[in-house]
Short mmCIF file of C-alpha atoms in Angstrom, two decimals:
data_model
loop_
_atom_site.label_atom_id
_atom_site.label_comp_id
_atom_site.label_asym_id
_atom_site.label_seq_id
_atom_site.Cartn_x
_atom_site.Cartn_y
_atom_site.Cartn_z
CA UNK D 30 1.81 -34.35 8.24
CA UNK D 31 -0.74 -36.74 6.84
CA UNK D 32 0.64 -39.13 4.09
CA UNK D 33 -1.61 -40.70 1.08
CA UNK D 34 -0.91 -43.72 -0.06
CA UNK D 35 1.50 -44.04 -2.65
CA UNK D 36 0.51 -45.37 -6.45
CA UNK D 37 4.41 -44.48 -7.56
CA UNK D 38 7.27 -42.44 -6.58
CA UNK D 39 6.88 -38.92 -7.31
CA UNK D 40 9.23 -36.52 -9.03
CA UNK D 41 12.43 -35.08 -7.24
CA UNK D 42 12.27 -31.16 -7.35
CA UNK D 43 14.39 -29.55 -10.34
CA UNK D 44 17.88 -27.87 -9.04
CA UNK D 45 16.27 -24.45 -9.28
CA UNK D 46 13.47 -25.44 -7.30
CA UNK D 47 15.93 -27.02 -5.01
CA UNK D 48 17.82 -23.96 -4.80
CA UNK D 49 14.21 -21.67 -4.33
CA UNK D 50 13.68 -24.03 -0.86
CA UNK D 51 17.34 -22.83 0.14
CA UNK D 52 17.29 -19.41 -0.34
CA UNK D 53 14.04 -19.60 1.79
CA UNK D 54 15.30 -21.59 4.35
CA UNK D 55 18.90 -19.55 4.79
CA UNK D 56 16.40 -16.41 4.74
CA UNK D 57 14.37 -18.23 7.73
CA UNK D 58 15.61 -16.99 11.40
CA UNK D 59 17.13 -19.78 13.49
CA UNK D 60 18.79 -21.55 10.62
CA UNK D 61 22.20 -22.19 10.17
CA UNK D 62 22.92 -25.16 8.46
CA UNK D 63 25.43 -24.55 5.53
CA UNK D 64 24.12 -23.97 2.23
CA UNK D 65 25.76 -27.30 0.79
CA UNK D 66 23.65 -29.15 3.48
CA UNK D 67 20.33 -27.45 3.00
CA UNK D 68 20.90 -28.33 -0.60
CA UNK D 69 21.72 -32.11 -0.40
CA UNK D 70 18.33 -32.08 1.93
CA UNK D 71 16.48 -30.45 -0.15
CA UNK D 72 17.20 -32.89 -3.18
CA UNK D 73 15.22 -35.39 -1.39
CA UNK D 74 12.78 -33.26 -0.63
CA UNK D 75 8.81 -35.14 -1.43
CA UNK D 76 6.36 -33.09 -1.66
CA UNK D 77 5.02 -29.89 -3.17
CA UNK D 78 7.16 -26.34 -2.46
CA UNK D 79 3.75 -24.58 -1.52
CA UNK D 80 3.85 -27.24 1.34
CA UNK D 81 7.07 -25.56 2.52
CA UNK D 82 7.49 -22.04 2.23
CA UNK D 83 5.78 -18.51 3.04
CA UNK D 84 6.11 -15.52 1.30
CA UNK D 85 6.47 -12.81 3.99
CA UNK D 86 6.82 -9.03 3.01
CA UNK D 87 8.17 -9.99 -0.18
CA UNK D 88 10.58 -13.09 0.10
CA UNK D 89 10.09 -16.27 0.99
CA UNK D 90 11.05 -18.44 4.11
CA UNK D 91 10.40 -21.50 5.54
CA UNK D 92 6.78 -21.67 7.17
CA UNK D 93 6.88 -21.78 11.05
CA UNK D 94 4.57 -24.82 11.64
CA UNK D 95 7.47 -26.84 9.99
CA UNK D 96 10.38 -26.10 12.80
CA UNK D 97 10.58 -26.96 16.23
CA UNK D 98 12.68 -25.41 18.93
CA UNK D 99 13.97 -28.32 21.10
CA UNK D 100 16.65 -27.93 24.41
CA UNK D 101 18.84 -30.95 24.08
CA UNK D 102 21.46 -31.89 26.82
CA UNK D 103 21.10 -27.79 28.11
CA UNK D 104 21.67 -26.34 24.53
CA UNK D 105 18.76 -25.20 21.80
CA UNK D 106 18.49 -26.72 18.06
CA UNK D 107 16.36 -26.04 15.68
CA UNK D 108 14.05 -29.31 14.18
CA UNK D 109 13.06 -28.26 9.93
CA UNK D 110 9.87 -31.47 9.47
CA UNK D 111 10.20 -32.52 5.98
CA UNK D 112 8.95 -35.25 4.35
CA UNK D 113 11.84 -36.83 2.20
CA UNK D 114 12.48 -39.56 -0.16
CA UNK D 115 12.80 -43.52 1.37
CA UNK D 116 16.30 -43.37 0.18
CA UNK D 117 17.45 -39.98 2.13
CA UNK D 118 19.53 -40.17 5.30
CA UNK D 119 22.68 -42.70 6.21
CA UNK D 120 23.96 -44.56 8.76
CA UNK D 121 25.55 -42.83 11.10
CA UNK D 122 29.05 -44.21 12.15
CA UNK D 123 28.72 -42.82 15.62
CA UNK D 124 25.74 -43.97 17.16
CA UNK D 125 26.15 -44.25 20.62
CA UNK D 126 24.76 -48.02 20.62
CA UNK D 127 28.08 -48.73 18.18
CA UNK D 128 30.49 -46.37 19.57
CA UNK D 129 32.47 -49.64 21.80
CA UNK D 130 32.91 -51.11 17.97
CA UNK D 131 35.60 -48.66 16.61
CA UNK D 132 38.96 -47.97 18.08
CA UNK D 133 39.38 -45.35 21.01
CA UNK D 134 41.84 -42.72 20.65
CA UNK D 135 42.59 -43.54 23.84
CA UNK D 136 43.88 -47.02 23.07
CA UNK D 137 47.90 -47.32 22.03
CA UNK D 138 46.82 -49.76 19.34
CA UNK D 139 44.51 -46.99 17.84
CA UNK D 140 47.38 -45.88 15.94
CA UNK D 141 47.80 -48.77 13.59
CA UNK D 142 43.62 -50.03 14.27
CA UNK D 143 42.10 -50.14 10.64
CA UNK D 144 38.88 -49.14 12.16
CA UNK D 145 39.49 -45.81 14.03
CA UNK D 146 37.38 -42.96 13.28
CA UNK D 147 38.45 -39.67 12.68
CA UNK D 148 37.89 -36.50 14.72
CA UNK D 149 35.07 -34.62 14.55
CA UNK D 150 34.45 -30.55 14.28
CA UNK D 151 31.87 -28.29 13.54
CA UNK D 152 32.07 -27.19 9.83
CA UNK D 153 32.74 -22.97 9.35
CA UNK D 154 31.02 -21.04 7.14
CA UNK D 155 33.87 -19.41 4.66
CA UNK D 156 33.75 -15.98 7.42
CA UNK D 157 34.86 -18.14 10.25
CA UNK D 158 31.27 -19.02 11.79
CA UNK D 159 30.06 -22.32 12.86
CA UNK D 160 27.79 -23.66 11.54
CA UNK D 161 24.69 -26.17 12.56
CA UNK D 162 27.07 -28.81 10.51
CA UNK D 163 29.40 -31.79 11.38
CA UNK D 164 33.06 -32.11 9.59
CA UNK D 165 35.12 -35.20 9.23
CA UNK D 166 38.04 -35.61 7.36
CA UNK D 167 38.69 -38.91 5.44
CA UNK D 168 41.69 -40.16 3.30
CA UNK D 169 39.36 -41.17 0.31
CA UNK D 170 35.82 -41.40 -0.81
CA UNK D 171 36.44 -45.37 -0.78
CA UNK D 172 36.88 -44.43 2.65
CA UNK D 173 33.68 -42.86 3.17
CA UNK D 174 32.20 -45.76 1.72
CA UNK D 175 33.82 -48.45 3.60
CA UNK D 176 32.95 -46.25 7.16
CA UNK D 177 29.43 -45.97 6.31
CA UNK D 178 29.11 -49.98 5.28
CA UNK D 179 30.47 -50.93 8.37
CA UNK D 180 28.20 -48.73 10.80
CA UNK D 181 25.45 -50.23 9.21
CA UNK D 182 26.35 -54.01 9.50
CA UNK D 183 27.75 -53.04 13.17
CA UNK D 184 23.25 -52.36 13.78
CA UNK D 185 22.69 -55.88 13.84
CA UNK D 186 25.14 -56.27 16.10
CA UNK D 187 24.69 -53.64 18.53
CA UNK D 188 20.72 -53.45 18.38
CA UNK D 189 18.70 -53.52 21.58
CA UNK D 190 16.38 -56.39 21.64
CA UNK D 191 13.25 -56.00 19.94
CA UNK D 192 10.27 -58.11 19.76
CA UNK D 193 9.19 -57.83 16.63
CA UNK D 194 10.98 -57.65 13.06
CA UNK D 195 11.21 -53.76 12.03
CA UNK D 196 11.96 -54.60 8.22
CA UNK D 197 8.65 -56.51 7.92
CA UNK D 198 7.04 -54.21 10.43
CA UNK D 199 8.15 -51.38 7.67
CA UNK D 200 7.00 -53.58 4.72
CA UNK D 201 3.22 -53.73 6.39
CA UNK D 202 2.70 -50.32 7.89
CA UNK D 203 5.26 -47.88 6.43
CA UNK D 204 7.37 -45.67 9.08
CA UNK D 205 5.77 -44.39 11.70
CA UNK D 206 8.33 -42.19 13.99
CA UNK D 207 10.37 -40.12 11.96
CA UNK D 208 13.81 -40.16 12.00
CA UNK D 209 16.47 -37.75 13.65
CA UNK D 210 19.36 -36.25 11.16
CA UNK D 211 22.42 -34.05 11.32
CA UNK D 212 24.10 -32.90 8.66
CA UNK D 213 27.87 -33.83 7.93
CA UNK D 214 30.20 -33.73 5.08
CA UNK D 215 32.99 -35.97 4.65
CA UNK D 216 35.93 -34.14 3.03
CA UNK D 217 38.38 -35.97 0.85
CA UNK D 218 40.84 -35.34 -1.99
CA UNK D 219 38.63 -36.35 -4.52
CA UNK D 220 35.92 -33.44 -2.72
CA UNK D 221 33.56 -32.63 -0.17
CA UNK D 222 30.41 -35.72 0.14
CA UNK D 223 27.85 -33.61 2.47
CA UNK D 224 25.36 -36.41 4.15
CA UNK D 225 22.32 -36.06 6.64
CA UNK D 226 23.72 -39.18 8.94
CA UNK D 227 20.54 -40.56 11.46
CA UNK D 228 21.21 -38.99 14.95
CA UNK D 229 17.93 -40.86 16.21
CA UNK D 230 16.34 -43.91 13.69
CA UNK D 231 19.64 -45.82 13.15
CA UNK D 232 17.83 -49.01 12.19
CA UNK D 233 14.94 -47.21 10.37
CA UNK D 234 17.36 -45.62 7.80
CA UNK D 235 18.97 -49.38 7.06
CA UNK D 236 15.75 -51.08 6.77
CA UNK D 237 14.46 -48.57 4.09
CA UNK D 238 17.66 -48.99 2.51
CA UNK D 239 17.39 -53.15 2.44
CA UNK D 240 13.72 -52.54 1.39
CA UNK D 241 14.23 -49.92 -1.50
CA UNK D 242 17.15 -51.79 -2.96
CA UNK D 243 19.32 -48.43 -2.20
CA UNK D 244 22.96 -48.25 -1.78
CA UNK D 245 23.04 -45.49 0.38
CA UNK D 246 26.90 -45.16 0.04
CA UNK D 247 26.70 -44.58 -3.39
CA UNK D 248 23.84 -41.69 -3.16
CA UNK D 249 25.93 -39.73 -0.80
CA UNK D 250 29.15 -39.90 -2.80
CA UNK D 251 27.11 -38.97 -6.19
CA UNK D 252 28.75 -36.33 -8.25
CA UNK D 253 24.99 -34.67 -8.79
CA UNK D 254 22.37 -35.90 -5.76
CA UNK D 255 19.64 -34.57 -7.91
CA UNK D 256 20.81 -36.66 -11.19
CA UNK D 257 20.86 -39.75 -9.15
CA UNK D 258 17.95 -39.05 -7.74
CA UNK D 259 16.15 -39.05 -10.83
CA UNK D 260 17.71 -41.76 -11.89
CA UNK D 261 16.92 -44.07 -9.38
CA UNK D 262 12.94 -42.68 -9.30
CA UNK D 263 12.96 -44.00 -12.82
CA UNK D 264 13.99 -47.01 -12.07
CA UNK D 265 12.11 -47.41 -9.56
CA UNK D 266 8.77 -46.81 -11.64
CA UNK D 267 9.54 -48.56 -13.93
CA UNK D 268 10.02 -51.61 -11.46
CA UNK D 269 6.37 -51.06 -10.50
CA UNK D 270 4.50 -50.91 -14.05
CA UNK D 271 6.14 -54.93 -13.95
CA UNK D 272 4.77 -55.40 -10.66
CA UNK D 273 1.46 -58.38 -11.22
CA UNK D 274 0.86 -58.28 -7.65
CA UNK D 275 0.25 -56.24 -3.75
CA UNK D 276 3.25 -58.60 -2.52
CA UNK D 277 5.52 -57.31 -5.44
CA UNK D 278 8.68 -55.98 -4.03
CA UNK D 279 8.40 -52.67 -5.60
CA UNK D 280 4.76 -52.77 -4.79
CA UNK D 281 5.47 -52.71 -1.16
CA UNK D 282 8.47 -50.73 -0.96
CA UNK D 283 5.80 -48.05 -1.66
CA UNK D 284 5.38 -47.58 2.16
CA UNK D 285 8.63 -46.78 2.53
CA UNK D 286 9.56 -44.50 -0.98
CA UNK D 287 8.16 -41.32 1.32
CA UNK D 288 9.06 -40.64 5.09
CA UNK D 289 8.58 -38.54 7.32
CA UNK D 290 12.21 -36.76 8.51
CA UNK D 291 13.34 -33.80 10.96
CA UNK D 292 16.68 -32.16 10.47
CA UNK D 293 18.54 -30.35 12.85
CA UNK D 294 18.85 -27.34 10.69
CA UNK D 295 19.55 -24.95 13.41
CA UNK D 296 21.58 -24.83 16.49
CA UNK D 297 22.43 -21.62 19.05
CA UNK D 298 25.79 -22.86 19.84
CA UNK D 299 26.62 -25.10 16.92
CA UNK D 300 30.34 -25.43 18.41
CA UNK D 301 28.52 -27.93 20.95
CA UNK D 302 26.24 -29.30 17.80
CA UNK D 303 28.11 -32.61 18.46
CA UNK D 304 27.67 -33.05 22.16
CA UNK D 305 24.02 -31.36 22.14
CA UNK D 306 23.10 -34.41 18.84
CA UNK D 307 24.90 -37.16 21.16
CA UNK D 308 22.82 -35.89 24.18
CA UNK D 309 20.06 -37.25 22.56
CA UNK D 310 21.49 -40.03 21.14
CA UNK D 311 22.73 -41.42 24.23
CA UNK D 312 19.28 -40.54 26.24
CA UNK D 313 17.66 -42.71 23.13
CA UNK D 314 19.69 -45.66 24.27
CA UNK D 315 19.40 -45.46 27.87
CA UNK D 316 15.91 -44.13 28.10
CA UNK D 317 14.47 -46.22 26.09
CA UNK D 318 10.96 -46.16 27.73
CA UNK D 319 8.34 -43.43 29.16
CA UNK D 320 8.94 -40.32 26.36
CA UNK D 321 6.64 -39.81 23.76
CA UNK D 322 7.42 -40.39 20.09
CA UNK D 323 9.37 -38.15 17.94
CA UNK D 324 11.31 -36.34 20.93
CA UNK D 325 15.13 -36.02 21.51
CA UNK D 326 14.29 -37.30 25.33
CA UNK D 327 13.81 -35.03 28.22
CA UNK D 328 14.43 -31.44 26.14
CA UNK D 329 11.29 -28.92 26.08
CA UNK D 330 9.87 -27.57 23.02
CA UNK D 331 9.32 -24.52 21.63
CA UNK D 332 8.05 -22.71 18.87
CA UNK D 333 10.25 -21.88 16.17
CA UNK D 334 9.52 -18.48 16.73
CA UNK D 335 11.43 -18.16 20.32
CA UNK D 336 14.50 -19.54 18.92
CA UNK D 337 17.39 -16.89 19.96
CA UNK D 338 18.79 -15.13 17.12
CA UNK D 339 21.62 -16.32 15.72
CA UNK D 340 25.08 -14.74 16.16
#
């Protein structure tokens, strides 16, 4: 997907159009990502609907040439290409660069360790079925909050060595690889926070964050995505109608408002959704070198159209 260069932010999509992209995509063989997820995606969603959806024998679905059938660590996912708002995606408390950084259940101390993580599950659909979805239960949405600050401060720490400076590198040529993204939801008393967490582009997703001025903490645990959305758009035009110069900082967070994003919308044994995401994860880490861009690592590809159907 081609991007143009950027003279403002564009509109977010109205909730019905939101909910149009949903219908099409839960009409779409090979997904399976809960409705709640597919909807918090598709509130970040930047660019035209045409862009996304065919109308075949009377209803609509997600075109083809936008999903990807990729074999990760033995099982099959399903990659949806979208290109989404800077400010879409979070840090994702269990990358495997972090994971030494929180308390092991294994530990005796974990009991009474402030930072231990909770377990994680594959969400059900209300009849029982799994879903292409994470789960993980929290005690509060200051929680959730807290969880997600820290994973992104513990990226400085845990980051590889790199030879050049990705937040300026972002600044001067916009994002380049897109980033990986699971959904999750975070369930707490207060409600259910559903997120798209960064599988693969840990350090990507912080950077735009630092650059846009975002706090993505406080866009996941939004009462209304879209409203806040909007909100923040205007804002952020605004910001730019004051900028005098090219080295404005809302002038040049323009490379970074729009990005290119895939989303593990599908997955043929989404009990394993975990291990088959952390599969590539992990390969990310330790593989750094020799695999072409945008792949989980080693998996083949395949066109949407050979995914298995779904149980």
């Amino acid at each position: 997907m081609t991007a143009e260069p950027l003279s403002k932010y564009p509109n977010p999509h109205t909730p019905d159009t939101v909910d149009r992209l949903v219908e099409a995509a839960l009409a779409t063989d090979g997904i399976n990502a809960p409705r709640e997820a597919l909807s918090t995606a598709f509130a970040y969603t930047a660019e035209p609907v045409g862009c996304l959806i065919t109308t075949e024998p009377g209803r609509e679905r997600i075109r083809p040439d936008r999903l990807r059938f990729v074999r990760v660590g033995g099982e099959a996912a399903l990659e949806l290409s979208l290109r989404l708002f800077g400010c879409a995606g979070s840090t994702w408390d269990r990358n495997e660069r972090n994971d030494t950084f929180w308390a092991s259940p294994a530990d005796p101390a974990s009991v009474t360790a402030k930072w231990m993580l909770p377990p994680i599950e594959v969400w059900r659909a209300p009849d029982g079925k799994p879903t292409a979805a994470l789960s993980v239960t929290m005690p509060g949405a200051d929680r959730v909050v807290e969880v997600i600050g820290r994973a992104s401060v513990l990226l400085a720490e845990g980051n590889g060595r790199r030879g050049y400076d990705l937040t300026a590198d972002l600044l001067l040529n916009g994002q380049e690889d897109p980033c990986l993204m699971v959904a999750q939801v975070y369930r707490t008393p207060e409600g259910d926070f559903w997120a798209w967490p960064t599988v693969k582009g840990n350090n990507r997703t912080k950077s735009r964050h630092q650059i846009l001025g975002t706090d993505q903490a406080a866009l996941l645990t939004a009462p209304d995505p879209t409203a806040a959305l909007q909100l923040w758009t205007a804002e952020r035009n605004a910001e730019l109608e004051h900028a005098d110069s090219d080295e404005h900082p809302a002038r040049l967070a323009l490379q970074v408002a729009v990005v290119e994003a895939r989303l593990v919308a599908g997955c043929t044994k989404p009990e394993l959704l975990y291990q088959t995401v952390q599969a590539g994860n992990r390969r990310d880490h330790i593989h750094a070198k020799g695999r072409s861009r945008g792949t989980w690592g080693r998996g083949s590809t395949t066109h949407a159209a050979m995914l298995p159907q779904l149980a």
